[in-house]
């Protein structure tokens, strides 16, 4: 019986690459397994962090936007329309989606099962090459000059050009592969692989590759009893081994592994089995080559078992930040990436602690505050946090709090070892003051809001910059609800925050010269954190709270949101956002150069242009401080 629907789908697919390279019989085979999805406008197909689907997608009618969402701002990366493919990540990477796909209008989508398509894919090198290059170079059609550089896959989230360079540069390989002859005994080969912690041995004859034995072969052929442990490896090796030349690119390596369904490639002098062995490429090498891919890095963090593992991941983030700055990637995009990675590190540190201690006695929430809470931590600065657990009966309170204090100490110790030093002010979840029940925390925020400055100091302001990191989101939402209810019309509270914002040490002296440190180890250096960044951070916090705007913590995005909510001052707020990015870039570059937190910068190392840019930010700071002074009826000496 004819399948009319399948024929219609096949007729549609054959008009677009890569399907136009397939036979009609193959198209019908695919089309008979296709699911038809109908998405209403703004309906999400998949979003950042979702596990990869078992399908990839072709748009029949309508349009789908691929975007990044961070705090209050959604950045549209690309718009896919009729005939475009998306959702290719499951073909080429074993991690979650890195972009959100959302219908821009009513849309009909064909969902094509990957398992069905893979069978056909491996028989059609042209189609495989098309999809691989689409994924690697982020193009809707890699052979179409008009669309070159347009993002098609949710491959990376910040740099088309950088990704393309990455995928087509030569891949590093191991130059010391394990070698053996065909008459070697399987038991000895297994011991050799175990001793060297390597999953493969190339079988050679006169240094020419004739086969390969992998840990998979030992599992499927020896462990199952098909062959004895004393068998010669020539009888269990895979032959011929797939050989490649030395200058192989990452994209080509992926192509070979997919085409031949192997996890290892043997590198030879001329790329054939008739020339000497030079090394080996493993699937792990491909993962390492993509280590600056956000999804790969976060997956690595989730697999970490110790502070040593997490520290290694944090070092990779530092490398990613440095390379991104060198490639002129916009700082807000770098900050988004760093914020997600930092949160993943916190989450994993908590996971590890819970695995060691056992399940928590009640629900709780771990909240990051300060620069982590604002997702502004590019460098290895302090860790600030607090912990909230749900209310319990009085007779259980002490034991429950004791558990969470012990948990917090484990977590903060792990993060210390990763490189995040504890807050010098003691604003950390392992502090007995900052590990409490929900009711205690609600009472504490009430005191800060209703009697600001009493029995507290200015440090309390940082507790209004928090980001949910782990646990039960409902607990964080309960605190947020109470805060935004209590702060309405609280002139005294806003006056306190406003005065605090105006009291920061001035950046310029009487004669418009930079105010630098006069003594100590930072003598003659400029404190960019306290004299320039802090006034903007404080101003953004005060203004966003006074507007009763929830869920926007990052200083840059706070000013961007304020520009929307107060069009009258939009120009000033946007200038503040730009100034914050400029100052953050100065601090980050200084921190990377000097291997520190970047708080103090050497003005002598700045060009005349950079000094002018720096001074311009002070003008913007003065203008927003004047706005605060007038709006909240303050003086600089209040």
Coordinates of C-alpha atoms in Angstrom, one line a residue:
X1 CA 0.0 0.0 0.0
X2 CA 1.3 3.4 -0.9
X3 CA 2.2 5.8 2.0
X4 CA 0.9 9.1 0.7
X5 CA 2.2 11.1 3.6
X6 CA 5.7 9.6 3.4
X7 CA 5.7 10.4 -0.4
X8 CA 4.8 14.0 0.3
X9 CA 7.6 14.3 2.9
X10 CA 10.1 12.7 0.6
X11 CA 9.1 15.1 -2.2
X12 CA 9.7 18.0 0.2
X13 CA 13.1 16.7 1.4
X14 CA 14.5 16.0 -2.0
X15 CA 14.4 19.8 -2.8
X16 CA 17.0 20.6 -0.1
X17 CA 20.5 19.6 0.8
X18 CA 21.7 17.2 1.9
X19 CA 18.6 15.1 1.0
X20 CA 18.9 15.9 -2.7
X21 CA 22.0 13.6 -2.7
X22 CA 19.9 10.6 -1.6
X23 CA 18.0 8.2 -3.8
X24 CA 14.2 8.4 -3.7
X25 CA 14.0 4.9 -2.1
X26 CA 16.3 6.2 0.7
X27 CA 14.1 9.3 1.1
X28 CA 11.0 7.2 1.4
X29 CA 12.8 5.0 4.0
X30 CA 13.5 8.2 6.0
X31 CA 10.1 9.8 5.4
X32 CA 8.2 6.7 6.7
X33 CA 9.8 7.2 10.1
X34 CA 9.3 11.0 10.3
X35 CA 7.2 12.6 13.0
X36 CA 5.4 15.8 12.1
X37 CA 5.5 18.4 14.9
X38 CA 3.4 21.6 15.1
X39 CA 4.8 24.4 17.2
X40 CA 2.8 27.4 18.2
X41 CA 4.5 30.8 18.2
X42 CA 7.1 31.0 21.1
X43 CA 6.9 27.2 21.7
X44 CA 10.3 25.8 22.5
X45 CA 11.7 22.9 20.6
X46 CA 14.7 22.4 22.8
X47 CA 16.7 24.8 25.1
X48 CA 20.1 25.3 26.5
X49 CA 21.1 22.4 28.8
X50 CA 18.5 20.0 27.5
X51 CA 19.8 16.4 26.8
X52 CA 20.1 15.8 23.1
X53 CA 17.0 14.5 21.4
X54 CA 16.9 11.3 19.4
X55 CA 15.8 13.3 16.3
X56 CA 17.1 16.1 14.3
X57 CA 14.8 18.6 12.6
X58 CA 13.9 20.0 9.2
X59 CA 11.6 23.0 9.0
X60 CA 8.6 22.5 6.7
X61 CA 6.8 25.8 7.2
X62 CA 7.4 28.7 9.5
X63 CA 10.6 29.8 11.3
X64 CA 12.6 28.8 14.3
X65 CA 15.0 31.2 16.1
X66 CA 18.2 29.9 17.8
X67 CA 19.2 32.1 20.7
X68 CA 21.1 32.5 24.0
X69 CA 19.2 33.8 27.0
X70 CA 21.0 35.4 29.9
X71 CA 19.3 37.3 32.7
X72 CA 17.0 39.8 31.1
X73 CA 18.4 39.6 27.6
X74 CA 17.8 37.1 24.9
X75 CA 20.2 37.2 22.0
X76 CA 19.0 35.8 18.7
X77 CA 21.8 33.9 16.9
X78 CA 20.1 32.8 13.8
X79 CA 16.7 32.4 12.2
X80 CA 16.0 29.1 10.4
X81 CA 13.3 28.8 7.8
X82 CA 11.8 26.4 5.2
X83 CA 14.2 23.5 4.4
X84 CA 16.7 24.4 7.0
X85 CA 18.1 21.7 9.4
X86 CA 18.7 22.1 13.1
X87 CA 19.4 19.9 16.1
X88 CA 22.5 18.3 14.6
X89 CA 24.4 18.1 17.9
X90 CA 23.4 14.4 18.7
X91 CA 25.2 13.3 15.5
X92 CA 28.6 14.8 16.5
X93 CA 28.7 15.5 20.2
X94 CA 27.7 13.7 23.4
X95 CA 26.5 16.6 25.5
X96 CA 23.5 18.8 25.9
X97 CA 22.2 21.5 23.6
X98 CA 24.0 24.8 23.8
X99 CA 21.3 27.0 22.3
X100 CA 17.5 27.4 22.6
X101 CA 15.4 26.7 19.5
X102 CA 12.0 28.5 19.7
X103 CA 9.3 29.0 17.1
X104 CA 9.2 32.6 15.8
X105 CA 5.8 31.9 14.3
X106 CA 3.4 29.0 13.8
X107 CA 5.8 26.3 12.5
X108 CA 5.6 22.8 11.1
X109 CA 8.7 20.6 11.6
X110 CA 9.8 17.2 10.4
X111 CA 11.5 15.2 13.2
X112 CA 13.8 12.7 11.7
X113 CA 15.1 9.8 13.9
X114 CA 18.9 9.9 14.1
X115 CA 19.2 6.1 14.2
X116 CA 17.3 5.7 11.0
X117 CA 19.2 8.4 9.3
X118 CA 22.7 7.2 10.5
X119 CA 22.3 3.9 8.6
X120 CA 21.8 5.8 5.4
X121 CA 24.4 8.4 6.4
X122 CA 27.3 6.0 6.6
X123 CA 26.5 4.8 3.0
X124 CA 26.6 8.3 1.6
X125 CA 29.9 10.1 2.2
X126 CA 28.7 13.3 0.5
X127 CA 25.7 13.6 2.9
X128 CA 27.9 12.9 5.9
X129 CA 30.4 15.5 4.8
X130 CA 27.6 18.0 4.3
X131 CA 26.3 17.5 7.8
X132 CA 29.7 17.5 9.4
X133 CA 30.8 20.7 7.8
X134 CA 27.4 22.3 8.6
X135 CA 28.0 21.3 12.3
X136 CA 31.7 22.3 12.3
X137 CA 31.4 25.6 10.4
X138 CA 28.0 26.6 11.7
X139 CA 26.6 27.1 8.2
X140 CA 23.1 26.4 7.0
X141 CA 24.7 25.1 3.8
X142 CA 28.5 24.9 3.8
X143 CA 28.7 25.0 0.0
X144 CA 26.5 28.1 -0.3
X145 CA 28.6 31.3 -0.2
X146 CA 25.5 33.4 0.5
X147 CA 25.0 31.6 3.9
X148 CA 28.6 31.1 4.8
X149 CA 29.1 31.9 8.5
X150 CA 25.4 31.7 9.4
X151 CA 24.8 29.6 12.5
X152 CA 22.8 26.5 11.7
X153 CA 23.6 24.1 14.6
X154 CA 23.6 24.7 18.3
X155 CA 27.3 24.0 18.1
X156 CA 28.9 26.9 19.9
X157 CA 27.4 30.0 21.4
X158 CA 29.9 32.8 20.9
X159 CA 32.1 32.7 17.8
X160 CA 31.4 31.4 14.4
X161 CA 34.9 32.3 13.1
X162 CA 36.7 30.8 16.1
X163 CA 34.7 27.6 15.8
X164 CA 35.4 27.2 12.1
X165 CA 39.1 27.7 12.8
X166 CA 39.0 25.2 15.6
X167 CA 37.3 22.5 13.5
X168 CA 39.6 22.9 10.5
X169 CA 43.0 23.2 12.3
X170 CA 45.2 20.2 12.6
X171 CA 44.5 18.0 15.6
X172 CA 47.1 17.0 18.1
X173 CA 47.7 13.3 18.4
X174 CA 49.6 10.9 20.7
X175 CA 53.1 10.3 19.2
X176 CA 53.8 7.4 21.5
X177 CA 51.2 4.7 20.7
X178 CA 51.5 1.3 22.2
X179 CA 52.8 -1.2 19.6
X180 CA 52.8 -5.0 19.4
X181 CA 53.2 -7.8 16.9
X182 CA 50.5 -10.2 15.8
X183 CA 51.9 -13.1 17.8
X184 CA 51.7 -11.2 21.1
X185 CA 49.4 -12.9 23.7
X186 CA 46.1 -11.1 24.6
X187 CA 46.8 -11.3 28.3
X188 CA 50.1 -9.4 27.8
X189 CA 48.4 -6.9 25.7
X190 CA 45.7 -6.3 28.3
X191 CA 48.4 -5.8 31.0
X192 CA 50.2 -3.4 28.7
X193 CA 47.1 -1.3 28.2
X194 CA 46.3 -1.4 32.0
X195 CA 49.9 -0.3 33.0
X196 CA 49.8 2.6 30.5
X197 CA 46.2 3.6 31.0
X198 CA 45.7 3.5 27.2
X199 CA 42.8 1.9 25.5
X200 CA 44.4 0.6 22.3
X201 CA 47.5 -1.2 20.9
X202 CA 48.5 -0.9 17.2
X203 CA 49.5 -4.2 15.8
X204 CA 52.5 -3.7 13.4
X205 CA 54.9 -5.5 11.2
X206 CA 58.1 -3.7 10.5
X207 CA 56.5 -0.6 11.9
X208 CA 53.7 -0.8 9.3
X209 CA 50.2 -1.0 10.8
X210 CA 48.3 -4.2 10.1
X211 CA 45.6 -4.0 12.8
X212 CA 44.5 -2.6 16.1
X213 CA 43.3 -4.1 19.4
X214 CA 41.2 -1.9 21.7
X215 CA 39.7 -2.3 25.1
X216 CA 36.4 -3.0 23.3
X217 CA 37.9 -6.0 21.6
X218 CA 39.1 -7.4 25.0
X219 CA 35.6 -6.9 26.4
X220 CA 33.7 -8.4 23.5
X221 CA 36.1 -11.2 22.5
X222 CA 38.0 -12.2 25.6
X223 CA 35.7 -11.3 28.5
X224 CA 32.7 -13.0 26.8
X225 CA 34.7 -16.3 26.4
X226 CA 34.8 -16.3 22.6
X227 CA 38.6 -16.5 22.8
X228 CA 40.9 -17.6 25.6
X229 CA 43.1 -15.0 27.3
X230 CA 46.1 -16.8 25.8
X231 CA 45.1 -16.2 22.2
X232 CA 47.4 -14.4 19.9
X233 CA 46.2 -10.9 19.2
X234 CA 46.4 -11.4 15.5
X235 CA 43.3 -13.5 15.8
X236 CA 41.2 -10.8 17.7
X237 CA 42.6 -7.6 16.2
X238 CA 40.5 -5.4 13.9
X239 CA 42.1 -5.3 10.5
X240 CA 42.8 -3.2 8.5
X241 CA 43.3 -0.3 10.9
X242 CA 42.0 3.0 9.6
X243 CA 45.0 5.2 8.8
X244 CA 45.2 9.0 8.3
X245 CA 47.9 11.5 7.6
X246 CA 49.6 13.7 10.2
X247 CA 48.0 17.0 9.3
X248 CA 44.4 15.8 9.8
X249 CA 41.9 18.4 11.0
X250 CA 39.4 17.9 13.8
X251 CA 36.6 17.9 11.2
X252 CA 38.2 15.2 9.1
X253 CA 39.0 13.1 12.2
X254 CA 35.3 13.2 13.1
X255 CA 34.4 12.3 9.6
X256 CA 36.6 9.2 9.5
X257 CA 35.4 8.0 12.9
X258 CA 31.8 8.4 11.9
X259 CA 32.3 6.9 8.4
X260 CA 34.1 3.8 9.6
X261 CA 32.4 3.6 13.1
X262 CA 35.7 3.5 15.0
X263 CA 37.1 5.1 18.1
X264 CA 40.7 5.2 17.0
X265 CA 42.7 6.3 13.9
X266 CA 46.3 5.3 13.2
X267 CA 48.5 8.2 12.1
X268 CA 51.1 7.3 9.5
X269 CA 53.7 9.2 7.5
X270 CA 51.7 9.5 4.3
X271 CA 48.2 8.5 5.6
X272 CA 48.3 4.9 4.3
X273 CA 49.0 1.5 5.8
X274 CA 52.1 1.3 3.7
X275 CA 54.1 3.9 5.6
X276 CA 55.5 4.0 9.1
X277 CA 53.4 4.6 12.2
X278 CA 53.6 8.1 13.6
X279 CA 50.9 8.0 16.3
X280 CA 47.3 7.5 17.2
X281 CA 44.1 9.6 17.5
X282 CA 41.4 8.6 19.9
X283 CA 37.9 9.8 20.4
X284 CA 39.1 11.3 23.7
X285 CA 41.6 13.4 21.7
X286 CA 38.6 14.9 19.8
X287 CA 36.9 15.7 23.1
X288 CA 40.1 17.4 24.3
X289 CA 40.4 19.3 21.1
X290 CA 36.9 20.7 21.8
X291 CA 37.7 21.4 25.5
X292 CA 36.9 25.1 24.9
X293 CA 33.4 24.1 23.9
X294 CA 31.1 25.1 26.7
X295 CA 29.0 21.9 26.6
X296 CA 32.1 19.7 26.7
X297 CA 33.5 21.6 29.6
X298 CA 30.3 21.5 31.7
X299 CA 30.0 17.8 31.0
X300 CA 33.5 17.3 32.2
X301 CA 32.7 19.2 35.4
X302 CA 29.6 17.0 36.0
X303 CA 31.9 14.0 35.8
X304 CA 34.4 15.4 38.3
X305 CA 35.0 13.4 41.4
X306 CA 37.5 15.6 43.3
X307 CA 38.7 19.1 43.8
X308 CA 41.6 18.2 41.6
X309 CA 39.2 17.4 38.7
X310 CA 37.3 20.6 39.2
X311 CA 40.4 22.7 39.4
X312 CA 41.5 21.3 36.0
X313 CA 38.2 22.3 34.6
X314 CA 38.5 25.8 36.1
X315 CA 41.9 26.1 34.5
X316 CA 40.4 25.3 31.1
X317 CA 37.8 28.1 31.7
X318 CA 40.7 30.5 32.4
X319 CA 42.3 29.5 29.1
X320 CA 38.9 29.9 27.3
X321 CA 38.5 33.4 28.8
X322 CA 42.0 34.4 27.7
X323 CA 41.7 33.1 24.2
X324 CA 38.2 34.7 23.8
X325 CA 39.6 38.1 24.8
X326 CA 42.5 37.6 22.4
X327 CA 39.9 36.9 19.6
X328 CA 37.8 40.0 20.5
X329 CA 34.8 38.1 21.7
X330 CA 32.4 40.6 23.3
X331 CA 32.9 40.5 27.1
X332 CA 29.1 40.0 27.9
X333 CA 29.3 36.7 26.0
X334 CA 32.5 35.7 27.8
X335 CA 30.8 36.6 31.1
X336 CA 27.7 34.4 30.2
X337 CA 30.0 31.4 29.5
X338 CA 32.1 32.0 32.7
X339 CA 29.0 32.4 34.8
X340 CA 27.5 29.0 33.6
X341 CA 30.8 27.2 34.2
X342 CA 31.3 28.8 37.7
X343 CA 27.8 27.7 38.6
X344 CA 28.5 24.2 37.3
X345 CA 31.6 24.0 39.5
X346 CA 29.6 25.1 42.6
X347 CA 26.9 22.5 41.8
X348 CA 29.4 19.7 41.4
X349 CA 31.2 20.6 44.6
X350 CA 27.9 20.3 46.4
X351 CA 27.1 17.0 44.7
X352 CA 30.5 15.6 45.8
X353 CA 29.8 16.7 49.4
X354 CA 26.4 15.1 49.5
X355 CA 27.8 11.9 48.1
X356 CA 30.3 11.8 50.9
X357 CA 27.8 12.8 53.7
X358 CA 24.5 11.2 52.6
X359 CA 21.2 12.8 51.6
X360 CA 20.2 16.1 53.3
X361 CA 17.7 15.8 56.1
X362 CA 15.4 18.5 54.6
X363 CA 15.1 20.6 51.4
X364 CA 17.6 23.4 51.1
X365 CA 18.9 26.0 48.6
X366 CA 22.5 27.2 48.1
X367 CA 22.7 30.7 46.9
X368 CA 25.8 32.4 45.4
X369 CA 26.3 36.1 46.2
X370 CA 28.6 38.8 45.3
X371 CA 30.4 38.5 41.9
X372 CA 29.3 34.9 41.6
X373 CA 25.7 35.9 42.3
X374 CA 25.9 38.5 39.6
X375 CA 27.7 36.1 37.2
X376 CA 30.5 38.6 36.9
X377 CA 33.3 36.3 38.1
X378 CA 35.8 36.0 35.2
X379 CA 38.9 35.7 37.4
X380 CA 39.6 33.6 40.4
X381 CA 38.1 36.0 43.0
X382 CA 36.4 35.2 46.3
X383 CA 33.6 32.8 46.9
X384 CA 30.6 34.3 48.6
X385 CA 27.4 32.3 49.5
X386 CA 24.7 31.5 51.9
X387 CA 22.6 28.4 52.6
X388 CA 18.8 28.3 53.4
X389 CA 17.1 25.1 54.7
X390 CA 13.4 24.7 55.1
X391 CA 11.8 25.3 58.5
X392 CA 11.9 22.3 61.0
X393 CA 10.6 21.7 64.5
X394 CA 12.6 23.3 67.3
X395 CA 13.9 19.9 68.6
X396 CA 15.3 19.1 65.2
X397 CA 16.8 22.5 64.3
X398 CA 20.2 22.0 65.9
X399 CA 20.9 18.6 64.2
X400 CA 19.6 19.9 60.8
X401 CA 21.8 23.0 61.0
X402 CA 24.8 20.9 62.0
X403 CA 24.4 18.8 58.9
X404 CA 24.3 21.8 56.6
X405 CA 27.2 23.5 58.3
X406 CA 29.3 20.4 57.8
X407 CA 28.1 20.2 54.2
X408 CA 29.0 23.8 53.6
X409 CA 32.4 23.4 55.1
X410 CA 33.1 20.5 52.7
X411 CA 31.8 22.5 49.7
X412 CA 33.8 25.7 50.6
X413 CA 36.9 23.6 51.2
X414 CA 36.6 22.0 47.8
X415 CA 36.1 25.4 46.1
X416 CA 39.1 26.7 48.0
X417 CA 41.2 24.0 46.5
X418 CA 39.8 24.8 43.1
X419 CA 41.0 28.3 43.5
X420 CA 38.1 30.3 44.9
X421 CA 39.2 31.7 48.2
X422 CA 36.7 32.3 51.0
X423 CA 35.2 35.7 51.4
X424 CA 37.5 37.8 53.6
X425 CA 34.3 39.3 55.2
X426 CA 33.1 35.8 56.1
X427 CA 30.1 35.9 53.8
X428 CA 30.1 32.2 53.2
X429 CA 27.7 29.4 53.8
X430 CA 30.1 27.6 56.2
X431 CA 29.8 30.6 58.5
X432 CA 27.3 29.8 61.3
X433 CA 25.7 33.3 60.6
X434 CA 24.9 32.5 57.0
X435 CA 23.5 29.0 57.3
X436 CA 20.0 29.2 58.6
X437 CA 16.4 28.2 58.1
X438 CA 14.0 30.0 55.8
X439 CA 12.2 31.8 58.6
X440 CA 15.6 33.0 60.1
X441 CA 16.6 34.3 56.7
X442 CA 13.3 36.1 56.1
X443 CA 13.7 37.7 59.5
X444 CA 17.3 38.7 58.6
X445 CA 16.3 40.3 55.3
X446 CA 13.5 42.1 57.2
X447 CA 16.1 43.7 59.5
X448 CA 18.3 44.7 56.6
X449 CA 15.4 46.3 54.9
X450 CA 13.5 47.9 57.8
X451 CA 16.5 48.9 60.0
X452 CA 19.4 49.3 57.5
X453 CA 22.7 50.0 59.1
X454 CA 21.7 48.7 62.6
X455 CA 23.5 45.7 63.8
X456 CA 25.0 45.2 60.4
X457 CA 27.5 46.9 58.1
X458 CA 27.6 47.9 54.4
X459 CA 28.5 44.3 53.5
X460 CA 24.9 43.3 53.9
X461 CA 24.2 44.9 50.5
X462 CA 25.9 42.0 48.7
X463 CA 23.2 39.6 50.0
X464 CA 20.8 41.3 47.6
X465 CA 22.9 40.1 44.7
X466 CA 22.2 36.4 44.8
X467 CA 21.8 33.6 42.2
X468 CA 20.2 30.2 42.9
X469 CA 23.0 27.6 42.6
X470 CA 21.6 24.3 44.0
X471 CA 18.7 22.7 45.8
X472 CA 15.1 23.6 45.8
X473 CA 14.3 26.7 43.7
X474 CA 11.1 27.2 45.7
X475 CA 13.1 28.2 48.7
X476 CA 14.9 30.9 46.8
X477 CA 11.6 32.1 45.3
X478 CA 10.1 32.4 48.8
X479 CA 13.0 34.7 49.8
X480 CA 12.7 36.8 46.6
X481 CA 8.9 37.2 47.1
X482 CA 9.4 38.5 50.7
X483 CA 12.2 40.9 49.7
X484 CA 10.4 42.5 46.8
X485 CA 7.3 42.8 48.9
X486 CA 9.1 44.4 51.9
X487 CA 11.2 46.9 49.9
X488 CA 8.3 48.7 48.3
X489 CA 8.3 52.4 49.3
X490 CA 11.2 51.8 51.8
X491 CA 12.8 55.2 51.6
X492 CA 15.1 54.5 54.5
X493 CA 16.4 51.3 52.9
X494 CA 17.0 52.9 49.5
X495 CA 18.6 56.0 51.2
X496 CA 21.0 53.6 53.0
X497 CA 22.0 51.9 49.8
X498 CA 22.2 55.2 48.0
X499 CA 24.5 56.7 50.7
X500 CA 26.7 53.6 50.5
X501 CA 26.9 53.9 46.8
X502 CA 28.1 57.6 47.0
X503 CA 30.8 56.9 49.6
X504 CA 33.2 54.9 47.4
X505 CA 36.7 56.4 47.1
X506 CA 36.9 58.8 44.2
X507 CA 38.7 57.8 41.1
X508 CA 40.1 61.2 40.3
X509 CA 41.8 63.8 42.5
X510 CA 41.3 67.6 42.6
X511 CA 43.5 68.1 39.5
X512 CA 41.7 65.3 37.6
X513 CA 44.6 62.9 38.2
X514 CA 44.0 59.3 39.0
X515 CA 43.9 58.5 42.7
X516 CA 46.3 55.7 43.1
X517 CA 47.3 53.8 46.3
X518 CA 49.8 55.8 48.3
X519 CA 51.5 53.0 50.2
X520 CA 51.6 49.3 50.8
X521 CA 52.2 46.5 48.3
X522 CA 49.9 48.2 45.7
X523 CA 51.6 51.6 45.9
X524 CA 51.1 53.7 42.7
X525 CA 48.5 51.2 41.4
X526 CA 44.9 52.1 40.6
X527 CA 42.1 50.2 42.6
X528 CA 39.7 49.6 39.7
X529 CA 37.5 47.4 41.8
X530 CA 36.6 49.9 44.5
X531 CA 37.1 53.2 42.7
X532 CA 35.4 52.3 39.4
X533 CA 33.5 49.0 39.3
X534 CA 31.9 49.1 42.8
X535 CA 30.1 52.4 42.2
X536 CA 28.4 51.0 39.1
X537 CA 27.6 47.7 40.8
X538 CA 26.1 49.6 43.8
X539 CA 24.2 52.0 41.5
X540 CA 22.7 49.2 39.4
X541 CA 21.6 47.2 42.5
X542 CA 19.9 50.3 44.1
X543 CA 18.1 51.3 40.9
X544 CA 16.9 47.8 39.9
X545 CA 15.6 47.2 43.5
X546 CA 13.8 50.5 43.6
X547 CA 12.1 49.6 40.3
X548 CA 11.0 46.3 41.9
X549 CA 12.5 44.4 39.0
X550 CA 13.2 40.7 39.8
X551 CA 15.5 38.2 38.4
X552 CA 18.2 40.5 36.9
X553 CA 21.4 40.3 38.9
X554 CA 24.2 41.0 36.5
X555 CA 25.3 44.7 36.5
X556 CA 25.5 45.0 32.7
X557 CA 22.1 43.5 32.2
X558 CA 20.6 45.5 35.1
X559 CA 21.5 48.7 33.3
X560 CA 20.2 47.3 30.0
X561 CA 16.9 46.5 31.8
X562 CA 16.8 49.9 33.4
X563 CA 17.1 51.5 29.9
X564 CA 14.0 49.6 28.9
X565 CA 12.0 50.4 32.1
X566 CA 13.0 54.1 32.2
X567 CA 13.3 55.4 28.6
X568 CA 13.9 58.9 29.9
X569 CA 17.3 57.8 31.2
X570 CA 18.0 55.1 28.6
X571 CA 21.0 56.9 27.2
X572 CA 22.7 57.2 30.6
X573 CA 21.9 53.6 31.6
X574 CA 23.3 52.2 28.3
X575 CA 26.5 54.3 28.8
X576 CA 26.7 52.8 32.3
X577 CA 26.4 49.3 30.9
X578 CA 29.2 50.1 28.4
X579 CA 31.3 51.6 31.1
X580 CA 30.9 48.5 33.2
X581 CA 32.1 46.3 30.3
X582 CA 35.1 48.6 29.7
X583 CA 36.2 48.5 33.3
X584 CA 35.6 44.8 33.5
X585 CA 37.8 44.3 30.5
X586 CA 40.6 46.4 32.0
X587 CA 40.4 44.4 35.2
X588 CA 40.3 41.0 33.4
X589 CA 43.2 41.7 31.1
X590 CA 45.3 42.9 34.1
X591 CA 44.3 39.9 36.2
X592 CA 45.3 37.5 33.3
X593 CA 48.6 39.3 32.7
X594 CA 49.6 39.4 36.4
X595 CA 47.9 36.1 37.5
X596 CA 45.8 37.7 40.2
X597 CA 42.3 39.0 40.7
X598 CA 43.0 42.2 38.7
X599 CA 41.9 44.6 41.4
X600 CA 44.9 46.8 41.0
X601 CA 46.0 48.0 37.6
X602 CA 49.2 49.7 36.5
X603 CA 48.2 52.9 34.7
X604 CA 51.7 53.2 33.3
X605 CA 51.0 50.1 31.1
X606 CA 47.9 51.8 29.6
X607 CA 48.0 53.6 26.3
X608 CA 46.9 57.2 26.1
X609 CA 43.7 56.0 24.4
X610 CA 43.0 53.5 27.2
X611 CA 43.5 56.1 29.8
X612 CA 41.0 58.4 28.0
X613 CA 38.5 55.5 27.9
X614 CA 39.1 54.9 31.6
X615 CA 38.5 58.5 32.5
X616 CA 35.3 58.6 30.4
X617 CA 33.8 55.9 32.6
X618 CA 34.3 58.1 35.6
X619 CA 32.2 60.8 33.9
X620 CA 29.4 58.2 33.5
X621 CA 29.8 57.1 37.1
X622 CA 29.5 60.7 38.2
X623 CA 26.3 61.2 36.2
X624 CA 24.6 58.1 37.6
X625 CA 25.6 59.1 41.1
X626 CA 24.0 62.5 40.5
X627 CA 20.8 60.8 39.4
X628 CA 20.8 58.7 42.6
X629 CA 21.5 61.7 44.8
X630 CA 18.6 63.7 43.3
X631 CA 16.2 60.7 43.1
X632 CA 16.7 59.7 46.7
X633 CA 17.3 63.2 48.1
X634 CA 20.9 62.4 49.2
X635 CA 24.1 64.4 49.5
X636 CA 27.6 63.1 49.0
X637 CA 28.1 63.7 52.7
X638 CA 24.9 62.0 54.1

